[in-house]
XYZ file of C-alpha atoms in Angstrom:
444
model
C 112.620 17.306 58.233
C 112.990 13.921 56.609
C 113.603 14.199 52.867
C 110.251 14.474 51.066
C 109.328 11.687 48.682
C 107.126 13.091 45.914
C 106.323 9.667 44.524
C 104.349 8.925 47.690
C 102.298 12.127 47.595
C 99.304 11.139 45.442
C 98.015 8.476 47.864
C 98.630 10.701 50.869
C 96.992 13.700 49.237
C 93.997 11.624 48.207
C 93.572 10.370 51.751
C 93.819 13.873 53.173
C 91.435 15.230 50.566
C 88.858 12.596 51.448
C 89.231 13.328 55.130
C 88.887 17.055 54.663
C 85.854 16.868 52.420
C 82.745 17.669 54.366
C 84.704 19.382 57.143
C 83.124 22.829 56.820
C 81.957 22.596 60.442
C 84.910 21.316 62.471
C 84.676 20.763 66.201
C 84.740 24.155 67.900
C 87.358 24.790 70.547
C 88.000 27.792 72.749
C 90.436 30.700 73.031
C 89.069 31.685 76.445
C 91.608 29.674 78.445
C 94.179 31.241 80.761
C 97.647 30.491 79.291
C 99.148 30.836 82.792
C 96.940 28.134 84.293
C 98.256 24.556 84.647
C 97.510 22.582 81.500
C 98.735 19.657 79.443
C 98.910 20.204 75.689
C 99.031 17.505 73.028
C 101.460 18.166 70.170
C 101.347 15.830 67.158
C 104.156 15.901 64.602
C 105.583 13.821 61.768
C 109.247 13.482 62.764
C 110.343 9.890 63.258
C 114.115 9.575 62.845
C 115.905 9.255 66.220
C 117.908 12.458 65.746
C 114.801 14.389 64.739
C 112.766 13.101 67.697
C 115.628 13.954 70.038
C 115.703 17.503 68.638
C 111.959 18.071 68.988
C 111.992 16.649 72.532
C 114.816 19.049 73.428
C 112.717 21.883 72.021
C 109.791 20.906 74.211
C 112.016 20.791 77.291
C 113.209 24.332 76.555
C 109.611 25.473 76.231
C 108.490 23.799 79.462
C 111.367 25.445 81.341
C 110.071 28.841 80.195
C 106.428 27.887 80.851
C 106.431 25.647 83.949
C 102.619 25.651 84.057
C 102.379 23.992 80.625
C 103.268 20.368 80.066
C 103.471 19.061 76.520
C 102.744 15.491 75.509
C 104.251 14.793 72.092
C 103.225 12.143 69.589
C 105.549 11.636 66.616
C 105.451 9.917 63.247
C 101.847 11.025 62.733
C 100.519 11.332 59.175
C 98.305 14.121 57.885
C 95.479 11.616 57.450
C 95.657 10.579 61.114
C 95.763 14.193 62.299
C 92.733 15.133 60.258
C 90.732 12.131 61.426
C 91.360 13.263 65.001
C 90.479 16.883 64.232
C 87.226 15.856 62.604
C 86.295 13.846 65.679
C 87.402 16.531 68.153
C 87.152 15.758 71.848
C 89.799 15.330 74.538
C 91.916 12.905 72.509
C 92.484 15.335 69.648
C 95.759 17.306 69.484
C 96.074 20.970 70.428
C 99.081 21.823 68.259
C 99.666 20.079 64.933
C 102.347 20.041 62.257
C 102.593 18.806 58.689
C 105.363 18.220 56.163
C 102.910 18.859 53.309
C 102.656 22.561 52.534
C 100.393 21.715 49.584
C 97.578 20.935 52.036
C 97.567 24.345 53.750
C 94.754 25.557 51.486
C 92.568 22.729 52.793
C 93.553 23.290 56.421
C 92.597 26.966 56.184
C 89.530 26.542 53.982
C 88.060 23.723 56.073
C 88.495 25.681 59.310
C 90.124 22.745 61.082
C 93.257 24.790 61.773
C 92.553 27.999 63.708
C 93.128 31.447 62.214
C 96.387 32.681 63.751
C 96.129 36.366 62.880
C 94.267 37.229 66.127
C 97.010 35.518 68.147
C 99.750 37.266 66.193
C 98.114 40.661 66.731
C 97.582 39.991 70.436
C 101.277 39.170 70.795
C 102.346 42.215 68.795
C 104.046 40.087 66.126
C 104.284 41.537 62.624
C 104.434 38.353 60.581
C 105.825 40.128 57.526
C 108.831 41.278 59.514
C 109.393 37.857 61.101
C 109.003 35.397 58.211
C 110.409 35.439 54.650
C 107.729 36.285 52.097
C 107.771 32.935 50.291
C 107.414 30.939 53.515
C 104.617 33.199 54.695
C 102.749 32.700 51.432
C 102.612 28.917 51.726
C 101.199 29.071 55.269
C 98.021 30.989 54.388
C 95.113 30.696 51.995
C 92.904 33.520 50.712
C 93.741 35.781 53.637
C 93.514 33.150 56.382
C 96.810 32.556 58.196
C 96.101 29.128 59.657
C 99.721 27.937 59.866
C 103.244 29.223 60.470
C 106.554 27.952 59.049
C 108.468 25.512 61.257
C 111.824 25.189 59.455
C 112.113 24.931 55.690
C 113.704 22.951 52.877
C 115.532 24.552 49.962
C 116.627 22.751 46.814
C 119.895 23.266 44.968
C 122.471 21.608 42.724
C 124.955 19.095 44.142
C 127.899 18.539 41.828
C 130.939 16.267 41.573
C 133.990 18.548 41.721
C 136.321 15.807 40.482
C 134.177 15.242 37.393
C 134.071 19.004 36.787
C 137.871 19.262 36.931
C 138.261 16.309 34.588
C 135.893 17.959 32.082
C 137.637 21.342 32.402
C 134.603 23.036 33.969
C 135.683 25.742 36.409
C 132.385 26.630 38.119
C 128.782 25.403 38.379
C 126.475 26.472 35.537
C 124.291 29.522 36.147
C 122.039 29.584 33.078
C 120.179 26.833 31.272
C 122.424 27.070 28.201
C 125.500 26.611 30.419
C 123.690 23.781 32.192
C 123.035 21.963 28.929
C 126.612 22.471 27.705
C 128.143 21.277 30.982
C 125.808 18.293 31.229
C 126.854 17.209 27.745
C 130.569 17.505 28.640
C 130.070 15.494 31.816
C 128.110 12.676 30.175
C 129.995 9.418 29.618
C 128.876 6.825 27.078
C 129.900 3.303 26.219
C 128.565 2.712 22.759
C 124.867 3.505 22.928
C 124.742 3.241 26.704
C 124.986 6.242 29.030
C 127.279 5.308 31.928
C 127.207 8.697 33.639
C 124.761 11.538 33.108
C 125.864 15.113 33.507
C 122.422 15.858 34.936
C 119.341 13.689 34.654
C 116.205 15.826 34.119
C 113.845 12.811 34.209
C 110.978 13.661 36.550
C 110.775 10.243 38.213
C 114.303 10.496 39.592
C 114.441 10.880 43.385
C 113.639 14.546 44.198
C 113.165 15.624 40.557
C 109.470 16.420 40.893
C 108.688 18.677 37.893
C 107.277 21.467 40.077
C 110.677 21.784 41.767
C 112.455 22.157 38.455
C 109.746 24.493 37.132
C 110.322 26.873 40.068
C 113.505 28.088 38.328
C 111.264 29.754 35.734
C 109.173 31.569 38.383
C 105.807 30.458 36.932
C 102.306 31.487 37.911
C 99.976 28.501 38.262
C 96.772 30.483 38.872
C 95.385 33.867 37.862
C 93.926 36.422 40.297
C 90.565 34.614 40.191
C 92.084 31.255 41.103
C 91.824 29.827 37.582
C 94.609 27.590 36.290
C 96.763 29.386 33.726
C 99.495 26.913 32.802
C 98.404 26.990 29.149
C 98.599 30.801 29.155
C 101.938 30.864 30.962
C 104.678 31.071 28.283
C 107.232 29.798 30.808
C 105.472 26.426 30.850
C 106.408 25.744 27.236
C 109.921 27.096 27.811
C 110.309 24.697 30.738
C 109.269 21.566 28.854
C 111.312 22.579 25.813
C 114.451 23.114 27.924
C 114.045 19.836 29.832
C 113.752 18.003 26.505
C 116.849 19.727 25.117
C 118.761 18.891 28.300
C 117.863 15.211 27.947
C 118.636 15.129 24.211
C 122.104 16.619 24.807
C 122.946 13.532 26.865
C 121.478 10.788 24.716
C 117.745 11.284 25.093
C 115.019 10.413 27.568
C 115.054 6.640 27.031
C 118.838 6.339 27.345
C 118.674 8.270 30.602
C 115.793 6.120 31.818
C 117.895 2.996 31.255
C 120.622 4.565 33.382
C 118.104 5.524 36.072
C 116.987 1.906 36.336
C 120.527 1.002 37.449
C 120.443 3.342 40.442
C 120.010 2.119 43.985
C 117.668 3.601 46.579
C 117.819 7.364 47.043
C 118.885 7.057 50.687
C 121.505 4.344 50.095
C 125.175 4.358 49.136
C 124.054 2.952 45.773
C 122.168 6.111 44.774
C 123.041 7.707 41.449
C 125.095 10.596 42.814
C 126.901 8.517 45.452
C 128.056 5.965 42.870
C 129.267 8.635 40.442
C 126.607 7.898 37.829
C 125.313 11.467 38.155
C 127.730 14.388 37.949
C 125.087 16.941 38.970
C 121.997 16.308 41.045
C 118.955 18.194 42.408
C 118.491 17.754 46.151
C 117.724 19.451 49.449
C 119.932 20.767 52.227
C 119.756 17.519 54.224
C 121.785 15.702 51.560
C 124.961 17.519 52.572
C 124.940 15.964 56.029
C 124.333 12.519 54.511
C 127.243 12.962 52.103
C 129.571 13.983 54.927
C 128.638 10.898 56.889
C 128.893 8.582 53.846
C 132.282 9.972 52.716
C 132.037 9.321 48.953
C 135.281 8.838 47.020
C 134.979 12.206 45.248
C 134.913 15.865 46.258
C 131.556 17.576 45.973
C 130.023 21.029 46.171
C 126.654 22.791 46.176
C 125.297 25.700 44.149
C 121.894 27.083 43.204
C 120.173 25.462 40.241
C 120.643 27.310 36.943
C 117.943 29.681 35.689
C 116.612 30.458 32.193
C 118.978 32.576 30.109
C 116.477 35.428 29.904
C 116.206 35.477 33.713
C 119.924 35.414 34.513
C 119.469 38.131 37.135
C 117.420 35.695 39.264
C 120.317 33.245 39.667
C 120.445 32.078 43.270
C 116.755 31.240 43.416
C 115.373 27.794 44.196
C 112.327 25.798 45.198
C 111.230 26.109 48.835
C 108.971 23.988 50.980
C 108.957 22.986 54.633
C 107.132 21.973 57.764
C 104.086 23.979 58.821
C 102.446 24.084 62.236
C 99.168 25.367 63.613
C 96.555 25.184 66.335
C 93.678 22.733 66.103
C 90.354 24.547 65.875
C 88.937 21.929 68.244
C 91.477 22.728 70.995
C 89.987 24.108 74.218
C 93.387 25.489 75.198
C 94.143 27.688 72.220
C 95.889 30.444 74.178
C 98.245 27.961 75.812
C 98.660 26.247 72.435
C 99.623 29.602 70.955
C 102.404 29.974 73.531
C 103.884 26.680 72.311
C 103.404 27.509 68.630
C 104.874 30.986 69.086
C 107.946 29.550 70.818
C 108.542 26.886 68.172
C 108.127 29.210 65.202
C 109.240 32.712 66.250
C 111.811 32.372 69.062
C 115.139 32.974 67.299
C 117.297 30.882 69.644
C 114.856 27.990 69.421
C 114.573 28.122 65.628
C 118.366 28.220 65.245
C 118.921 25.360 67.694
C 116.304 23.197 65.989
C 117.638 23.998 62.499
C 121.182 23.073 63.513
C 120.004 19.864 65.174
C 118.169 18.430 62.150
C 120.079 20.285 59.424
C 117.070 22.104 57.990
C 116.828 25.724 56.872
C 115.550 28.090 59.603
C 112.233 29.768 58.889
C 112.528 33.304 60.307
C 114.523 36.242 58.983
C 116.382 36.666 62.274
C 117.315 32.989 62.457
C 118.529 32.987 58.841
C 120.961 35.774 59.754
C 122.027 34.294 63.085
C 125.801 33.828 63.613
C 124.943 30.704 65.621
C 123.801 28.827 62.528
C 125.844 25.937 61.169
C 128.768 27.573 59.370
C 129.231 24.741 56.865
C 129.597 26.328 53.379
C 127.271 23.841 51.671
C 124.537 24.490 54.220
C 124.940 28.245 53.868
C 124.314 27.909 50.133
C 120.789 26.787 51.009
C 120.387 29.672 53.443
C 121.104 32.060 50.587
C 118.595 30.224 48.378
C 115.967 30.551 51.128
C 116.623 34.294 51.411
C 116.619 34.924 47.655
C 113.541 37.049 46.809
C 113.016 35.084 43.576
C 112.810 31.679 45.286
C 109.406 30.077 44.926
C 107.039 27.710 46.690
C 103.871 26.128 45.354
C 100.743 28.236 45.872
C 98.168 26.802 48.308
C 94.925 25.460 46.848
C 91.644 24.293 48.296
C 92.309 20.967 46.529
C 95.518 20.530 48.482
C 98.173 19.035 46.207
C 95.726 17.659 43.670
C 96.777 20.197 41.038
C 100.427 19.315 41.697
C 99.701 15.643 41.090
C 97.903 16.549 37.855
C 100.910 18.609 36.730
C 103.270 15.750 37.603
C 101.246 13.203 35.646
C 101.096 15.542 32.652
C 104.868 16.102 32.861
C 105.517 12.354 32.771
C 103.508 12.157 29.551
C 105.382 15.064 27.998
C 108.904 13.804 28.733
C 108.131 10.270 27.560
C 106.649 11.525 24.278
C 103.118 10.261 24.972
C 101.758 13.835 24.944
C 101.943 14.763 21.255
C 100.262 18.195 21.323
C 101.686 20.324 24.160
C 99.344 23.286 23.669
C 96.237 21.106 23.603
C 97.463 19.082 26.559
C 98.082 22.201 28.656
C 94.582 23.503 27.915
C 93.125 20.169 29.024
C 95.314 20.237 32.149
C 93.959 23.682 33.065
C 90.383 22.458 32.591
C 91.079 19.444 34.813
C 92.594 21.602 37.573
C 89.677 24.055 37.431
C 87.133 21.213 37.542
C 88.888 19.712 40.595
C 88.875 23.117 42.300
C 85.186 23.649 41.594
C 84.343 20.231 42.988
C 86.370 20.909 46.153
C 84.666 24.261 46.703
C 81.219 22.730 46.336
């Protein structure tokens, strides 16, 4: 999967939310078709990079060889908004099988009914989903008991670090707790007068992949209570998180000094990015970054480890934030049984999942594939496999508002780190009220 760009989410999520509103009665398809009859399926996906498209096309060829009666017409580089417009309209031009890079929208896909419930198909095929998929990945593909999607590869986030800078600072291993993290970041920070020339680790939430929800996952928070009400103000780990991020910034010169350094960075995907140019000694990123670093050949040695965890949760070290691609069957499809054959192959066939994961350097999304000896043996990649398998790793919980609550949390986090939010307790209570009001509006 192409590296996610959280800064682009709000507009996308708004568009999807608008498209999904009023979709309680999606076009009705059929699961009465014969999956052995000749048929052409339409599969829409978001992959666009040449290597990714090549990998998905190879996957389709493998499927068609096993199912000669089913031809698959793929359409790539399709946004969630475009998919949902087509699903609302229904008809022959709509896709049969769909995928999305945005796990935050699963709650809307399931709640709106535009993606078909997959539990009947899983039962018919004798597939025990809890034995096939890791718990965290299974959780972000369902909403309130409706399994309308399945994982199609995953992304795990960890800590990239500059081994040369570590050796120079006398640091012998990556930090495992937040206190070690803060101490190491301070040692690794370089200053010239009042200017920070290199940050040990930049916690600023607007940096590249540093979306606050990804950092917050190391605390294992609960966003909602059992009734679906926001509970960030009641969650003590929320305050611990913001306090620790502030202390981490202060140990390196403070938020504003780090922001000035961030402004000197080039584009995330370029050779002028903060980590590539040595201006960051440690950096949060996903598993795809390792392949990019190998190809770019920076002038320093680097390694990967899990992100540190709070000191009082040291036994959870190895955890990380998980997300990934999800795939499902359009409710409007008149070939749902044939569509299920394709979806089942893409998401549950071990050889296929391993081959696809190796091809695009993403984390496989089934338990069997995660343990496969055929997986890429690169040590940095295997670090992310261990993060994906860690029982404490966390994904964002689905919501009927899609990612709207995530955007609200991000905006609030920007205010906290910049000092605009003066009363954290009051602000968190207002954030919970905003999230609950958005949820109520979406449900009505």
